């Protein structure tokens, strides 16, 4: 039985064992020779941060696949260390995803691998994923895989530190909203407004996403026109970061991206220790990233973190879930931890021991909160998973447990959807989505006490 069929038949898997089966069936159905596709319909290629989250889940049930997932992604790493956000499967027909390889033209760029890839990156959550996968199955095969991956993970960090720190202040900047992973978040409205583009250019293209999902749930044509203009700007400079400062239209320091950048150094320090390498440089870099994040992206006036638009020098005013991500940093100072816990518990995000509604991707009290549109309101498991890790890291187990129950409840109610309505929990987007399945497995594996399991099933 396929994962979709399991959900359709029952209207939602009824118990923990059923949830595990659904998650494994979803991951198996999305497995494609050496990686897992996020979705067979919407995203049929390999995506970078999806693969990291998926590896975390696979480590519970198919550890060998978890390492293959990461290894296949890093085979597409560029000579400069960047890990591309999409690795295209050449076996798929032209038009299976838009924008496809013909738009990215990675083969024309210096240092690109002999594969078709995008030229952008995504939040570097891979070292954390590798560490968690190893911790889950610390056997000789895992150790060997970790040893092979370590230099590539170090090079990924090196790329961000050397090529993307445009201000020299210690943070990496993103050059496209797709690099944040939260594509159409209200956080990008202000910086995106400066990107010259007309929605009408989309008449020349066929969007693939709106053939598989409701257009009202997706980014708009104007968003897409701007996305394409930014890709063209970067691609036409050969994806070179040296010239970014002269004229690339979108340059932003993102709190989630940089929290992942710092968390990666913490994970690399642990990996280095296991491999007999020196963890010292990783710890030092982690400390520098956390210090820079607090200095540049923490806004004492709001008590949360915000992206900094390098074109204007200003912090973006939108209060999105991106601001909570620095909680994953173990060395975040107590002042910022306390402020983020207040922000998480506020009516904006509603994190609680007993959550009334799921964690939204945007401030639910904001006038531009849109409960159906992608990253402008809906609830996503990967972001909730990161926030939950942060709450555990900083000694807030009750809030972490509330968030965990809420996330498991979403899948119990609707299946492994890509995202969920932040009020009703109705499943939205792709119905058989990779990271939802994978992170569900991880959540189910932690705190498997009868009490939490009962609460899960009760929803
Ligand atoms: C979404 O992004 C892609 C572009 O990269 C798209 O909308 O076509 C985002 O949700 C992103 O975070 C995710 O990695 C990707 C694949 O799941 O889909």
PDB file of N, CA, C and O and ligand atoms in Angstrom, residues 38 43 47 49-50 85 97 122 178 181 183 218 224 374-375 380 433 435, ligand 1:
ATOM      1  N   UNK A  38      11.811  15.051  -2.451  1.00  0.00           N
ATOM      2  CA  UNK A  38      10.872  15.639  -1.484  1.00  0.00           C
ATOM      3  C   UNK A  38       9.435  15.220  -1.795  1.00  0.00           C
ATOM      4  O   UNK A  38       8.644  14.949  -0.900  1.00  0.00           O
ATOM      5  N   UNK A  43       8.359  18.115  -6.460  1.00  0.00           N
ATOM      6  CA  UNK A  43       9.827  18.282  -6.394  1.00  0.00           C
ATOM      7  C   UNK A  43      10.492  16.941  -6.695  1.00  0.00           C
ATOM      8  O   UNK A  43      10.946  16.240  -5.788  1.00  0.00           O
ATOM      9  N   UNK A  47      16.834  17.760  -3.309  1.00  0.00           N
ATOM     10  CA  UNK A  47      16.997  19.088  -2.716  1.00  0.00           C
ATOM     11  C   UNK A  47      17.942  19.000  -1.521  1.00  0.00           C
ATOM     12  O   UNK A  47      17.891  18.016  -0.754  1.00  0.00           O
ATOM     13  N   UNK A  49      18.567  20.821   1.593  1.00  0.00           N
ATOM     14  CA  UNK A  49      18.277  20.692   3.036  1.00  0.00           C
ATOM     15  C   UNK A  49      17.219  19.620   3.271  1.00  0.00           C
ATOM     16  O   UNK A  49      17.165  19.040   4.350  1.00  0.00           O
ATOM     17  N   UNK A  50      16.414  19.323   2.246  1.00  0.00           N
ATOM     18  CA  UNK A  50      15.491  18.186   2.370  1.00  0.00           C
ATOM     19  C   UNK A  50      16.288  16.917   2.655  1.00  0.00           C
ATOM     20  O   UNK A  50      15.938  16.118   3.530  1.00  0.00           O
ATOM     21  N   UNK A  85      21.563  23.672  -4.225  1.00  0.00           N
ATOM     22  CA  UNK A  85      20.280  23.419  -3.557  1.00  0.00           C
ATOM     23  C   UNK A  85      19.425  22.412  -4.309  1.00  0.00           C
ATOM     24  O   UNK A  85      18.572  21.782  -3.705  1.00  0.00           O
ATOM     25  N   UNK A  97      10.309  19.845 -13.640  1.00  0.00           N
ATOM     26  CA  UNK A  97      10.351  20.862 -12.578  1.00  0.00           C
ATOM     27  C   UNK A  97      10.762  22.171 -13.226  1.00  0.00           C
ATOM     28  O   UNK A  97      11.558  22.189 -14.168  1.00  0.00           O
ATOM     29  N   UNK A 122      21.399  26.121   0.248  1.00  0.00           N
ATOM     30  CA  UNK A 122      20.290  26.168   1.231  1.00  0.00           C
ATOM     31  C   UNK A 122      20.886  26.140   2.633  1.00  0.00           C
ATOM     32  O   UNK A 122      22.098  25.927   2.780  1.00  0.00           O
ATOM     33  N   UNK A 178      15.232  31.545  -2.248  1.00  0.00           N
ATOM     34  CA  UNK A 178      15.285  30.082  -2.265  1.00  0.00           C
ATOM     35  C   UNK A 178      16.409  29.566  -1.370  1.00  0.00           C
ATOM     36  O   UNK A 178      16.366  28.418  -0.937  1.00  0.00           O
ATOM     37  N   UNK A 181      15.267  28.675   2.129  1.00  0.00           N
ATOM     38  CA  UNK A 181      14.357  27.539   2.294  1.00  0.00           C
ATOM     39  C   UNK A 181      12.922  27.984   2.558  1.00  0.00           C
ATOM     40  O   UNK A 181      11.992  27.215   2.384  1.00  0.00           O
ATOM     41  N   UNK A 183      10.877  30.202   0.984  1.00  0.00           N
ATOM     42  CA  UNK A 183      10.899  30.965  -0.260  1.00  0.00           C
ATOM     43  C   UNK A 183      10.142  32.292  -0.257  1.00  0.00           C
ATOM     44  O   UNK A 183      10.672  33.328  -0.586  1.00  0.00           O
ATOM     45  N   UNK A 218       0.581  29.067  -3.417  1.00  0.00           N
ATOM     46  CA  UNK A 218       1.966  29.134  -3.890  1.00  0.00           C
ATOM     47  C   UNK A 218       2.435  30.581  -4.008  1.00  0.00           C
ATOM     48  O   UNK A 218       1.635  31.509  -3.971  1.00  0.00           O
ATOM     49  N   UNK A 224       7.696  34.827  -8.726  1.00  0.00           N
ATOM     50  CA  UNK A 224       8.480  33.978  -9.628  1.00  0.00           C
ATOM     51  C   UNK A 224       9.297  34.810 -10.619  1.00  0.00           C
ATOM     52  O   UNK A 224      10.441  34.476 -10.934  1.00  0.00           O
ATOM     53  N   UNK A 374       1.829  28.765   1.615  1.00  0.00           N
ATOM     54  CA  UNK A 374       3.211  28.306   1.646  1.00  0.00           C
ATOM     55  C   UNK A 374       3.951  28.769   2.909  1.00  0.00           C
ATOM     56  O   UNK A 374       3.598  28.329   3.996  1.00  0.00           O
ATOM     57  N   UNK A 375       4.927  29.642   2.784  1.00  0.00           N
ATOM     58  CA  UNK A 375       5.718  30.044   3.959  1.00  0.00           C
ATOM     59  C   UNK A 375       5.210  31.340   4.586  1.00  0.00           C
ATOM     60  O   UNK A 375       5.925  31.995   5.338  1.00  0.00           O
ATOM     61  N   UNK A 380       5.054  24.043   9.257  1.00  0.00           N
ATOM     62  CA  UNK A 380       5.985  23.125   8.584  1.00  0.00           C
ATOM     63  C   UNK A 380       6.747  22.329   9.641  1.00  0.00           C
ATOM     64  O   UNK A 380       7.230  22.900  10.634  1.00  0.00           O
ATOM     65  N   UNK A 433       5.250  13.811   1.598  1.00  0.00           N
ATOM     66  CA  UNK A 433       6.410  14.697   1.570  1.00  0.00           C
ATOM     67  C   UNK A 433       7.548  14.128   2.417  1.00  0.00           C
ATOM     68  O   UNK A 433       7.366  13.737   3.574  1.00  0.00           O
ATOM     69  N   UNK A 435      10.499  15.248   4.042  1.00  0.00           N
ATOM     70  CA  UNK A 435      11.014  15.623   5.367  1.00  0.00           C
ATOM     71  C   UNK A 435       9.946  15.503   6.438  1.00  0.00           C
ATOM     72  O   UNK A 435      10.263  15.298   7.607  1.00  0.00           O
TER      73      UNK A 435
HETATM   74  C1  LIG B   1      10.540  24.697  -1.810  1.00  0.00           C
HETATM   75  O1  LIG B   1      11.417  25.391  -2.672  1.00  0.00           O
HETATM   76  C2  LIG B   1      11.484  25.106  -4.079  1.00  0.00           C
HETATM   77  C3  LIG B   1      12.623  25.934  -4.637  1.00  0.00           C
HETATM   78  O2  LIG B   1      13.840  25.539  -4.042  1.00  0.00           O
HETATM   79  C4  LIG B   1      10.214  25.410  -4.820  1.00  0.00           C
HETATM   80  O3  LIG B   1       9.305  26.068  -4.278  1.00  0.00           O
HETATM   81  O4  LIG B   1      10.105  24.991  -5.977  1.00  0.00           O
HETATM   82  C5  LIG B   1      10.867  25.138  -0.368  1.00  0.00           C
HETATM   83  O5  LIG B   1       9.859  24.707   0.518  1.00  0.00           O
HETATM   84  C6  LIG B   1      12.234  24.601   0.054  1.00  0.00           C
HETATM   85  O6  LIG B   1      12.494  24.880   1.413  1.00  0.00           O
HETATM   86  C7  LIG B   1      12.339  23.103  -0.189  1.00  0.00           C
HETATM   87  O7  LIG B   1      13.662  22.682   0.052  1.00  0.00           O
HETATM   88  C8  LIG B   1      11.920  22.721  -1.618  1.00  0.00           C
HETATM   89  C9  LIG B   1      11.812  21.203  -1.804  1.00  0.00           C
HETATM   90  O8  LIG B   1      11.041  20.642  -0.779  1.00  0.00           O
HETATM   91  O9  LIG B   1      10.655  23.285  -1.941  1.00  0.00           O
END
